[in-house]
Short mmCIF file of C-alpha atoms and ligand atoms in Angstrom, two decimals:
data_model
loop_
_atom_site.label_atom_id
_atom_site.label_comp_id
_atom_site.label_asym_id
_atom_site.label_seq_id
_atom_site.Cartn_x
_atom_site.Cartn_y
_atom_site.Cartn_z
CA MET A 1 -8.28 -10.62 22.55
CA PRO A 2 -9.78 -7.18 21.90
CA THR A 3 -10.09 -5.86 18.35
CA PRO A 4 -7.71 -3.01 17.40
CA ALA A 5 -10.64 -0.59 17.80
CA GLU A 6 -11.36 -1.90 21.31
CA TYR A 7 -7.64 -1.75 22.17
CA LEU A 8 -7.60 1.97 21.28
CA THR A 9 -10.56 2.60 23.56
CA GLN A 10 -9.10 0.55 26.43
CA HIS A 11 -5.77 2.37 26.20
CA ASP A 12 -7.26 5.82 25.67
CA ALA A 13 -5.87 7.37 28.89
CA ARG A 14 -2.31 6.16 28.30
CA ILE A 15 -2.46 7.21 24.65
CA HIS A 16 -3.48 10.71 25.68
CA ASP A 17 -0.69 10.85 28.26
CA GLU A 18 1.79 9.91 25.57
CA LEU A 19 0.41 12.43 23.10
CA PHE A 20 0.69 15.15 25.74
CA ASP A 21 4.34 14.18 26.42
CA PHE A 22 5.02 14.45 22.69
CA LEU A 23 3.31 17.87 22.52
CA ARG A 24 5.35 19.16 25.48
CA ILE A 25 8.55 18.98 23.43
CA PRO A 26 8.99 22.37 21.68
CA SER A 27 10.21 20.94 18.36
CA VAL A 28 10.26 24.29 16.55
CA SER A 29 12.23 23.60 13.38
CA ALA A 30 12.66 27.23 12.35
CA ARG A 31 14.63 28.31 15.42
CA GLY A 32 18.26 27.36 16.03
CA GLU A 33 17.84 27.45 19.80
CA HIS A 34 15.30 24.61 19.56
CA LYS A 35 17.60 22.24 17.66
CA PRO A 36 18.13 20.04 20.77
CA ASP A 37 14.34 19.95 21.30
CA VAL A 38 13.76 18.86 17.71
CA ALA A 39 16.33 16.09 18.21
CA ARG A 40 14.63 15.11 21.49
CA ALA A 41 11.25 14.91 19.74
CA ALA A 42 12.78 12.68 17.07
CA GLU A 43 14.19 10.33 19.69
CA TRP A 44 10.95 10.36 21.69
CA LEU A 45 9.01 9.44 18.57
CA ARG A 46 11.49 6.73 17.60
CA ALA A 47 11.21 5.09 21.02
CA ASN A 48 7.41 5.27 20.94
CA MET A 49 7.32 3.73 17.45
CA GLU A 50 9.68 0.97 18.57
CA ARG A 51 7.35 0.14 21.47
CA ALA A 52 4.47 0.08 18.98
CA GLY A 53 6.22 -2.80 17.23
CA LEU A 54 8.09 -1.05 14.43
CA THR A 55 11.80 -1.44 13.70
CA THR A 56 13.07 2.11 14.05
CA SER A 57 15.99 4.28 13.06
CA VAL A 58 16.89 7.97 13.23
CA HIS A 59 18.64 9.47 10.20
CA GLU A 60 20.63 12.63 10.65
CA THR A 61 20.43 15.19 7.84
CA ALA A 62 22.05 18.57 7.20
CA GLY A 63 19.02 19.92 9.09
CA HIS A 64 16.78 18.00 11.48
CA PRO A 65 16.60 14.21 11.75
CA ILE A 66 14.25 11.89 9.87
CA VAL A 67 12.61 9.11 11.88
CA LEU A 68 11.86 5.83 10.15
CA GLY A 69 9.81 2.90 11.41
CA GLU A 70 9.36 -0.30 9.47
CA TRP A 71 7.28 -3.43 9.78
CA ARG A 72 7.85 -5.89 6.97
CA GLY A 73 5.97 -8.88 8.35
CA ALA A 74 3.26 -9.02 5.70
CA GLY A 75 5.51 -10.74 3.17
CA SER A 76 6.78 -9.85 -0.25
CA THR A 77 3.46 -10.36 -2.05
CA ALA A 78 1.55 -7.97 0.25
CA PRO A 79 1.41 -4.26 -0.60
CA THR A 80 3.67 -1.80 1.21
CA ILE A 81 2.17 1.43 2.56
CA LEU A 82 4.21 4.44 3.61
CA VAL A 83 2.70 6.70 6.27
CA TYR A 84 4.23 10.18 6.30
CA GLY A 85 3.94 12.94 8.89
CA HIS A 86 6.02 15.66 10.52
CA TYR A 87 7.02 16.06 14.14
CA ASP A 88 8.31 19.64 13.81
CA VAL A 89 6.08 22.60 14.64
CA GLN A 90 5.81 26.28 13.82
CA PRO A 91 7.13 28.88 16.29
CA ALA A 92 4.55 29.61 18.99
CA GLU A 93 4.99 33.39 19.10
CA PRO A 94 3.26 35.71 19.94
CA LEU A 95 3.11 33.89 23.28
CA GLU A 96 0.96 36.51 25.02
CA LEU A 97 -1.99 35.61 22.78
CA TRP A 98 -2.16 31.99 23.98
CA HIS A 99 -4.84 31.24 26.61
CA SER A 100 -2.74 28.33 27.89
CA PRO A 101 0.99 27.77 27.31
CA PRO A 102 1.70 26.40 23.80
CA PHE A 103 3.80 23.50 25.07
CA GLU A 104 1.56 22.60 28.01
CA PRO A 105 -1.27 20.73 26.29
CA THR A 106 -4.68 21.49 27.79
CA ILE A 107 -8.13 20.16 26.93
CA ARG A 108 -10.81 22.87 26.83
CA ASP A 109 -14.28 22.42 25.33
CA GLY A 110 -13.27 19.07 23.86
CA ASN A 111 -10.24 20.49 22.06
CA ILE A 112 -6.57 19.76 22.71
CA TYR A 113 -4.80 23.12 22.78
CA ALA A 114 -1.06 23.02 22.04
CA ARG A 115 1.38 24.03 19.33
CA GLY A 116 1.55 21.03 16.98
CA SER A 117 -1.65 19.40 18.28
CA VAL A 118 -3.18 19.29 14.81
CA ASP A 119 -0.15 20.30 12.68
CA ASP A 120 1.04 17.65 12.77
CA LYS A 121 2.02 15.76 15.92
CA GLY A 122 -1.52 14.68 16.82
CA GLN A 123 -2.28 13.53 13.30
CA LEU A 124 1.06 11.69 13.01
CA PHE A 125 0.71 10.10 16.44
CA LEU A 126 -2.76 8.70 15.75
CA HIS A 127 -1.21 6.59 12.98
CA VAL A 128 1.46 5.26 15.35
CA LYS A 129 -1.27 4.22 17.79
CA ALA A 130 -3.41 2.57 15.08
CA ILE A 131 -0.41 0.51 13.99
CA GLU A 132 0.32 -0.34 17.64
CA ALA A 133 -3.29 -1.45 18.11
CA HIS A 134 -3.09 -3.89 15.21
CA LEU A 135 0.28 -5.32 16.20
CA ALA A 136 -0.70 -5.62 19.88
CA THR A 137 -3.99 -7.39 19.24
CA ARG A 138 -3.49 -9.35 16.06
CA GLY A 139 0.27 -9.46 15.88
CA THR A 140 0.07 -8.55 12.22
CA LEU A 141 -0.97 -6.02 9.58
CA PRO A 142 -2.29 -6.71 6.08
CA CYS A 143 0.46 -4.55 4.54
CA ASN A 144 4.12 -3.91 5.08
CA VAL A 145 4.41 -0.53 6.73
CA ILE A 146 6.94 2.27 6.51
CA LEU A 147 6.40 5.21 8.87
CA LEU A 148 8.40 8.23 7.78
CA ALA A 149 8.43 11.32 10.01
CA GLU A 150 10.42 14.42 9.22
CA GLY A 151 11.45 17.40 11.33
CA GLU A 152 11.60 20.03 8.61
CA GLU A 153 8.17 20.21 7.01
CA GLU A 154 7.49 23.64 8.46
CA VAL A 155 10.71 24.98 6.96
CA GLY A 156 10.30 23.54 3.47
CA SER A 157 11.48 19.89 3.66
CA ALA A 158 14.81 20.71 2.00
CA ASN A 159 16.46 17.48 3.19
CA LEU A 160 13.54 15.11 2.78
CA THR A 161 13.40 14.85 -1.01
CA PRO A 162 17.12 14.01 -1.27
CA PHE A 163 16.55 11.40 1.49
CA VAL A 164 13.61 9.89 -0.39
CA SER A 165 15.63 9.79 -3.62
CA ALA A 166 18.68 8.30 -1.90
CA HIS A 167 16.55 5.61 -0.20
CA ALA A 168 14.07 5.07 -3.02
CA GLU A 169 14.58 1.28 -2.95
CA ARG A 170 14.02 1.04 0.81
CA LEU A 171 11.01 3.40 0.67
CA LYS A 172 9.47 1.68 -2.38
CA CYS A 173 5.77 1.39 -1.73
CA ASP A 174 2.35 0.95 -3.31
CA GLY A 175 0.75 3.93 -1.63
CA VAL A 176 1.39 6.83 0.73
CA VAL A 177 -0.98 7.91 3.51
CA ILE A 178 -0.77 11.39 5.03
CA SER A 179 -2.82 13.05 7.74
CA ASP A 180 -1.68 16.68 7.80
CA SER A 181 -4.80 18.55 6.71
CA ALA A 182 -8.35 19.31 7.80
CA MET A 183 -11.76 17.75 7.26
CA PHE A 184 -14.27 19.79 5.29
CA ALA A 185 -16.45 20.45 8.35
CA PRO A 186 -17.09 18.95 11.80
CA GLY A 187 -18.50 15.46 11.25
CA GLN A 188 -17.81 15.66 7.51
CA PRO A 189 -14.62 13.82 6.58
CA SER A 190 -12.87 14.54 3.32
CA LEU A 191 -10.16 13.20 1.06
CA LEU A 192 -7.93 15.72 -0.66
CA SER A 193 -7.56 15.80 -4.42
CA SER A 194 -5.21 18.79 -4.62
CA LEU A 195 -2.67 20.88 -2.75
CA ARG A 196 -1.17 24.15 -3.83
CA GLY A 197 2.58 24.59 -4.19
CA ILE A 198 4.58 27.54 -2.98
CA ALA A 199 7.28 29.98 -4.06
CA TYR A 200 8.44 32.07 -1.12
CA PHE A 201 10.81 34.95 -1.59
CA GLN A 202 12.33 37.96 0.09
CA ILE A 203 12.63 41.36 -1.57
CA ASP A 204 15.25 43.77 -0.22
CA LEU A 205 15.50 47.41 -1.25
CA GLU A 206 18.41 49.63 -0.37
CA GLY A 207 18.49 53.36 -0.95
CA PRO A 208 20.68 55.84 0.97
CA THR A 209 23.50 54.27 3.04
CA SER A 210 21.88 55.44 6.28
CA ASP A 211 18.49 56.57 7.53
CA LEU A 212 18.08 60.30 6.73
CA HIS A 213 16.24 63.25 8.24
CA SER A 214 12.99 63.23 6.30
CA GLY A 215 12.85 67.03 6.33
CA SER A 216 16.37 67.64 5.09
CA TYR A 217 16.32 64.90 2.46
CA GLY A 218 12.68 63.90 1.89
CA GLY A 219 11.44 64.78 -1.57
CA ALA A 220 14.92 64.66 -3.05
CA VAL A 221 16.02 61.09 -2.22
CA VAL A 222 14.06 58.00 -3.35
CA ASN A 223 12.39 56.48 -0.31
CA PRO A 224 12.87 52.65 -0.26
CA ALA A 225 9.61 52.13 1.67
CA MET A 226 7.65 54.06 -0.97
CA ALA A 227 9.50 52.25 -3.74
CA LEU A 228 8.62 48.90 -2.17
CA ALA A 229 4.96 49.92 -1.84
CA ARG A 230 4.91 50.86 -5.52
CA ILE A 231 6.46 47.55 -6.53
CA LEU A 232 4.01 45.53 -4.42
CA ALA A 233 1.09 47.51 -5.82
CA THR A 234 1.91 46.27 -9.33
CA PHE A 235 1.40 42.62 -8.36
CA HIS A 236 -2.40 42.71 -8.83
CA ASP A 237 -4.86 44.53 -11.05
CA ALA A 238 -8.13 46.00 -9.82
CA ASP A 239 -9.97 42.68 -10.37
CA GLY A 240 -7.59 40.75 -8.15
CA HIS A 241 -5.82 39.05 -11.05
CA ILE A 242 -2.08 38.78 -10.74
CA ALA A 243 -0.55 41.29 -13.14
CA ILE A 244 2.93 39.78 -13.35
CA PRO A 245 3.48 38.97 -17.04
CA GLY A 246 3.48 35.22 -17.71
CA PHE A 247 2.24 34.34 -14.21
CA TYR A 248 -0.76 32.32 -15.43
CA ASP A 249 0.91 30.78 -18.49
CA ALA A 250 1.39 27.33 -16.92
CA VAL A 251 -1.91 27.31 -14.99
CA GLN A 252 -4.18 24.41 -15.85
CA SER A 253 -7.78 25.46 -15.61
CA TRP A 254 -9.88 23.06 -13.58
CA ASP A 255 -12.23 20.85 -15.58
CA ASP A 256 -15.95 21.61 -15.46
CA SER A 257 -16.86 18.51 -13.52
CA THR A 258 -14.41 19.29 -10.71
CA ARG A 259 -15.62 22.89 -10.61
CA ALA A 260 -19.20 21.62 -10.39
CA GLN A 261 -18.18 19.24 -7.61
CA ILE A 262 -16.66 22.13 -5.67
CA ARG A 263 -19.77 24.27 -6.15
CA ALA A 264 -21.96 21.43 -4.89
CA LEU A 265 -20.21 21.38 -1.51
CA PRO A 266 -22.19 23.06 1.25
CA PHE A 267 -19.99 26.09 1.90
CA ASP A 268 -21.21 29.29 3.48
CA GLU A 269 -19.01 32.18 2.32
CA GLU A 270 -20.57 34.54 4.83
CA HIS A 271 -19.77 32.18 7.70
CA PHE A 272 -16.22 31.89 6.36
CA ARG A 273 -15.95 35.69 6.27
CA ALA A 274 -17.30 36.08 9.78
CA GLU A 275 -14.80 33.51 11.09
CA THR A 276 -11.90 35.57 9.72
CA GLY A 277 -13.19 38.76 11.34
CA ALA A 278 -12.60 40.69 8.09
CA ASP A 279 -15.27 43.18 6.98
CA LYS A 280 -15.39 41.89 3.44
CA LEU A 281 -13.81 39.10 1.43
CA GLY A 282 -11.64 39.85 -1.58
CA GLY A 283 -9.78 38.05 -4.31
CA GLU A 284 -9.76 37.20 -7.97
CA SER A 285 -13.04 38.07 -9.63
CA GLY A 286 -14.93 35.27 -11.38
CA TYR A 287 -14.20 32.61 -8.77
CA SER A 288 -15.94 31.43 -5.61
CA VAL A 289 -14.05 31.42 -2.30
CA LEU A 290 -13.31 27.69 -2.50
CA GLU A 291 -12.17 28.01 -6.11
CA ARG A 292 -9.90 30.90 -5.15
CA ILE A 293 -8.32 28.89 -2.35
CA TRP A 294 -8.13 25.50 -4.00
CA THR A 295 -7.75 26.07 -7.72
CA ARG A 296 -6.16 29.48 -8.28
CA PRO A 297 -2.62 30.75 -7.63
CA THR A 298 -1.98 33.74 -5.35
CA CYS A 299 0.67 36.30 -4.55
CA GLU A 300 0.56 37.52 -0.96
CA VAL A 301 2.71 39.73 1.23
CA ASN A 302 3.67 37.78 4.37
CA GLY A 303 5.66 40.50 6.06
CA LEU A 304 6.91 44.07 5.65
CA LEU A 305 9.73 45.90 7.37
CA SER A 306 10.97 49.46 6.97
CA GLY A 307 11.62 52.66 8.83
CA TYR A 308 10.34 53.72 12.21
CA THR A 309 7.57 51.59 13.73
CA GLY A 310 7.98 52.41 17.41
CA GLU A 311 5.91 54.64 19.67
CA GLY A 312 5.05 58.13 18.53
CA ALA A 313 6.47 59.94 15.51
CA LYS A 314 10.02 59.93 14.20
CA THR A 315 10.71 61.91 11.03
CA VAL A 316 12.98 59.61 9.13
CA LEU A 317 13.54 58.53 5.56
CA PRO A 318 14.48 54.84 5.87
CA SER A 319 17.57 53.51 4.14
CA LYS A 320 16.07 50.05 3.59
CA ALA A 321 12.81 48.21 3.05
CA MET A 322 12.08 44.50 3.01
CA ALA A 323 9.12 42.33 2.10
CA LYS A 324 8.47 38.61 2.41
CA VAL A 325 6.16 37.49 -0.36
CA SER A 326 4.80 34.06 -1.18
CA CYS A 327 2.90 32.75 -4.15
CA ARG A 328 0.70 29.69 -3.80
CA LEU A 329 0.97 27.69 -6.98
CA VAL A 330 -1.31 25.36 -8.91
CA PRO A 331 -0.43 22.78 -11.56
CA ASP A 332 1.67 23.16 -13.73
CA GLN A 333 3.38 26.18 -12.19
CA THR A 334 6.83 25.56 -10.66
CA PRO A 335 8.55 27.59 -7.94
CA GLU A 336 11.63 28.13 -10.10
CA ALA A 337 9.70 29.50 -13.09
CA ILE A 338 7.51 31.72 -10.92
CA GLY A 339 10.55 32.95 -8.99
CA ALA A 340 12.24 33.95 -12.24
CA LEU A 341 9.12 35.73 -13.55
CA ILE A 342 8.71 37.69 -10.35
CA GLU A 343 12.32 38.72 -10.18
CA ALA A 344 12.21 39.94 -13.79
CA HIS A 345 8.97 41.83 -13.11
CA ILE A 346 10.35 43.51 -9.99
CA ARG A 347 13.46 44.63 -11.87
CA ARG A 348 11.23 46.09 -14.59
CA VAL A 349 9.00 48.11 -12.27
CA ALA A 350 11.47 49.11 -9.54
CA PRO A 351 12.00 52.87 -9.61
CA PRO A 352 15.56 54.10 -10.16
CA GLY A 353 17.32 55.13 -6.96
CA VAL A 354 17.01 51.83 -5.04
CA ARG A 355 19.08 48.63 -5.27
CA VAL A 356 16.86 45.55 -5.37
CA THR A 357 17.62 41.96 -4.47
CA VAL A 358 15.13 39.13 -4.79
CA ARG A 359 15.87 35.76 -3.19
CA LEU A 360 13.80 32.61 -3.49
CA LEU A 361 13.73 31.21 0.06
CA GLN A 362 11.51 28.18 -0.32
CA GLY A 363 9.78 26.25 -3.05
CA GLY A 364 7.29 23.42 -3.23
CA MET A 365 5.44 21.88 -6.13
CA PRO A 366 1.65 21.83 -6.38
CA TRP A 367 -0.16 18.47 -6.58
CA ARG A 368 -3.36 17.09 -8.03
CA GLY A 369 -4.32 13.47 -7.57
CA ASP A 370 -6.56 11.02 -9.33
CA LEU A 371 -8.51 9.45 -6.48
CA ARG A 372 -9.12 6.04 -8.02
CA GLY A 373 -7.83 2.65 -6.96
CA PRO A 374 -7.63 0.45 -3.87
CA LEU A 375 -5.76 3.00 -1.72
CA PHE A 376 -8.58 5.54 -2.04
CA GLU A 377 -11.27 2.88 -1.62
CA ALA A 378 -9.63 1.93 1.67
CA GLY A 379 -9.52 5.61 2.64
CA ARG A 380 -13.24 5.98 1.92
CA THR A 381 -14.10 2.84 3.88
CA ALA A 382 -11.95 3.98 6.81
CA MET A 383 -13.55 7.44 7.00
CA GLN A 384 -17.04 5.95 6.69
CA ALA A 385 -16.27 3.49 9.50
CA ALA A 386 -14.96 6.14 11.90
CA PHE A 387 -17.30 9.07 11.15
CA GLY A 388 -20.40 7.23 9.92
CA ARG A 389 -20.35 9.33 6.80
CA ALA A 390 -18.70 9.01 3.38
CA PRO A 391 -15.91 11.51 2.77
CA VAL A 392 -16.33 14.34 0.28
CA ILE A 393 -13.57 15.18 -2.16
CA THR A 394 -11.99 18.54 -1.43
CA GLY A 395 -8.99 20.63 -2.41
CA GLU A 396 -6.59 22.46 -0.17
CA GLY A 397 -4.91 25.83 -0.37
CA GLY A 398 -1.93 24.91 1.82
CA SER A 399 1.16 23.03 0.73
CA ILE A 400 2.84 19.75 1.59
CA PRO A 401 5.74 19.92 -0.86
CA VAL A 402 6.81 16.30 -0.45
CA VAL A 403 3.50 14.98 -1.82
CA HIS A 404 4.55 15.82 -5.36
CA ASP A 405 7.93 14.18 -4.73
CA PHE A 406 6.40 10.97 -3.38
CA LYS A 407 4.48 10.65 -6.62
CA GLN A 408 7.49 11.63 -8.73
CA VAL A 409 10.26 9.68 -6.98
CA LEU A 410 8.40 6.65 -5.62
CA GLY A 411 5.66 6.51 -8.25
CA ALA A 412 3.13 5.94 -5.48
CA PRO A 413 -0.38 7.40 -5.21
CA VAL A 414 -0.94 9.61 -2.16
CA LEU A 415 -4.02 9.40 0.07
CA LEU A 416 -4.53 12.58 2.09
CA MET A 417 -6.97 12.01 4.91
CA GLY A 418 -6.83 14.81 7.41
CA PHE A 419 -8.47 15.04 10.82
CA GLY A 420 -8.12 18.75 11.52
CA LEU A 421 -11.08 21.14 11.41
CA PRO A 422 -11.66 24.60 9.97
CA GLY A 423 -10.62 27.24 12.50
CA GLU A 424 -7.99 25.03 14.16
CA ASN A 425 -5.49 27.94 14.37
CA ALA A 426 -2.61 26.07 12.77
CA HIS A 427 0.49 28.32 12.70
CA ALA A 428 -1.38 30.81 14.92
CA PRO A 429 -1.87 31.27 18.67
CA ASN A 430 -4.21 28.75 20.36
CA GLU A 431 -3.77 25.91 17.88
CA TRP A 432 -6.10 23.05 18.73
CA MET A 433 -7.12 19.62 17.61
CA SER A 434 -10.58 18.30 18.35
CA ASP A 435 -10.16 15.43 20.81
CA GLU A 436 -13.10 13.69 19.18
CA ASN A 437 -11.27 13.86 15.85
CA PHE A 438 -8.06 12.59 17.44
CA ILE A 439 -9.96 9.56 18.74
CA LYS A 440 -11.94 9.03 15.55
CA GLY A 441 -8.75 9.62 13.58
CA MET A 442 -7.13 6.69 15.40
CA GLN A 443 -10.21 4.59 14.61
CA ALA A 444 -10.10 5.65 10.95
CA ALA A 445 -6.37 4.90 10.72
CA SER A 446 -7.04 1.50 12.26
CA ALA A 447 -10.00 0.85 9.94
CA PHE A 448 -7.76 1.79 7.00
CA TRP A 449 -5.58 -1.26 7.69
CA ASP A 450 -8.66 -3.48 7.91
CA ALA A 451 -9.83 -2.08 4.57
CA MET A 452 -6.46 -2.90 2.99
CA ARG A 453 -6.99 -6.59 3.76
CA PRO A 454 -7.35 -8.40 0.42
N1 BES B 1 -0.24 20.97 7.53
C1 BES B 1 0.24 22.02 6.68
C2 BES B 1 -0.28 21.89 5.26
C3 BES B 1 -1.68 22.35 5.21
C4 BES B 1 -1.95 23.69 5.33
C5 BES B 1 -2.70 21.45 5.07
C6 BES B 1 -3.24 24.13 5.34
C7 BES B 1 -3.99 21.89 5.09
C8 BES B 1 -4.26 23.23 5.24
C9 BES B 1 1.75 22.02 6.65
O1 BES B 1 2.29 21.75 7.91
C10 BES B 1 2.20 23.41 6.28
O2 BES B 1 1.96 24.32 7.00
N2 BES B 1 2.85 23.56 5.14
C11 BES B 1 3.46 24.78 4.75
C12 BES B 1 4.48 24.43 3.71
C13 BES B 1 5.56 25.45 3.55
C14 BES B 1 6.32 25.71 4.80
C15 BES B 1 6.50 25.00 2.44
C16 BES B 1 2.44 25.77 4.20
O3 BES B 1 1.47 25.37 3.56
O4 BES B 1 2.63 26.96 4.45
ZN1 ZN B 2 2.12 23.57 9.13
#
C-alpha cells in the first residue's frame, strides 16, 4: 500500500484533471446570473468529497449553498478538526485583460491560471485530496474531520455565521484549519497570526433632481461630485492618519515583540513598490509597509461614480455622486462602531446643498490568534515536511470574516496555513496558483494529519 504522500504523487494527473473541472465552473457569488453555476460547483464539490470518503450534504441558505463533508471514524476520544474553505470566486471582469480565459484553466510557467485557482478553489481542493489520500491508503485518519465549504465568502459570508451558530453542536471541534491566504515568499511558508476585519459602505450624494448645464447653473448650484471629493478628502490628514474622530479609539497597538518579529522578516519595500507599478509608496507615517498592511486600520476608496466619463467633453453638472469606501479594521475595532463613526463624520463635513446617505454594505471582524498548542505544532510540522523549511509567523491585510466567528461560536483555535504567493492576482485579471505550491500544499495538508497523530 502506498503512503498518502505516494498516493498523491501517483494520482497527480487525475487530481489535476479534477481541479481543472472544478475551476471551469464559473461560481461567481456576486452575480445573480451565475447562481446556477454556484449551485453546480457546490454539487460538484459534494460529489468529489463523497468519493474521497466523506459523508456529504448540501445545505441551502438564503444565498448560496454550504457544502459539508464529515468523517467521524476516529472515535469520540480523538480530536475533531474542521477544515474550512470557499468554492465561490470573484467576478472575472475585465475579461479583455486575461491572457487565457478565466474559466479555462491553463498552466503557464508552472502556474495554474484561472479565476479561483488560488482564491480559494485550489487551496480548498488540496485539502479534499489530502483527506482522500489518507482514507484511500490507510482507511483512517487520526482525527474526526468536518469539511465546511461555503459559496459566499467573496460577498461577506452573511449566511455562514448563522449556519455555524445553528449547527454549533454538529460543528463542535478542537481546531479549525484554513488555507485561503498566501505564503510569505516563494519557498517560505508561513502561518498567520492576524487578519484585518472590514467595514464596507456606500456613500450616495444627491443634489439637483437632474443633470444641469454646467454653464447655466455651475457656480450657483452645489456640485455633488465636488461635495463628494471634499468629503473624501477629510478622511486622512497629511501624514496618512485617518482623521475621522474616534477612529483609532478601539485600536490595540501591537506589542513590541510582535513588531520586532515583523521587522525581522526579510521584506524588500522597494521590490514591493516595483511589483505594484506605483511610483512611490504611501501610507500612515511612522510604520513600515508590513506594519501598515498587517497592524494598522485603513480607509480606502474602492470606487467612484459621477457625471460624464465618456469620450470627449460634455459640460454637465451631475445630479448625483457615489463612492464605495472600505475600512480594514484591526482588533478591537468593529464594523458597526466604525460604520457609525463614519456616518456621523460624513454628516458633519458634508456641505449644505446635497442629500447624503451612507449604507454599511458588509462587515467582518478582525482576528488575532495565539499560535500555541498542538494545532499550531502540527501546522509547523506539516509546513516543514512539505517545504523543507519552518514557517515564519506573518500577519495579513485581507479579511476572512468567519475566522473570528469560529473562535467566538465554536471556541476553537484557527490555524491559517496558506499556499498562495505574493503577486498571485487574486480578485484581479490573470489570477494564478503556483502548481508547485498546489502539489506541496497537498503534501502539507496530508502531513498535517500525520502530525495530529497522538
Ligand atoms: N482569500 C481572501 C482573504 C485574503 C485576502 C487572504 C488577502 C490573504 C490575503 C478572501 O477570499 C477575501 O478576498 N476576502 C475578502 C473578504 C470580504 C469580501 C468581506 C477581502 O479580504 O476583501
Ligand atoms: Zn477572495
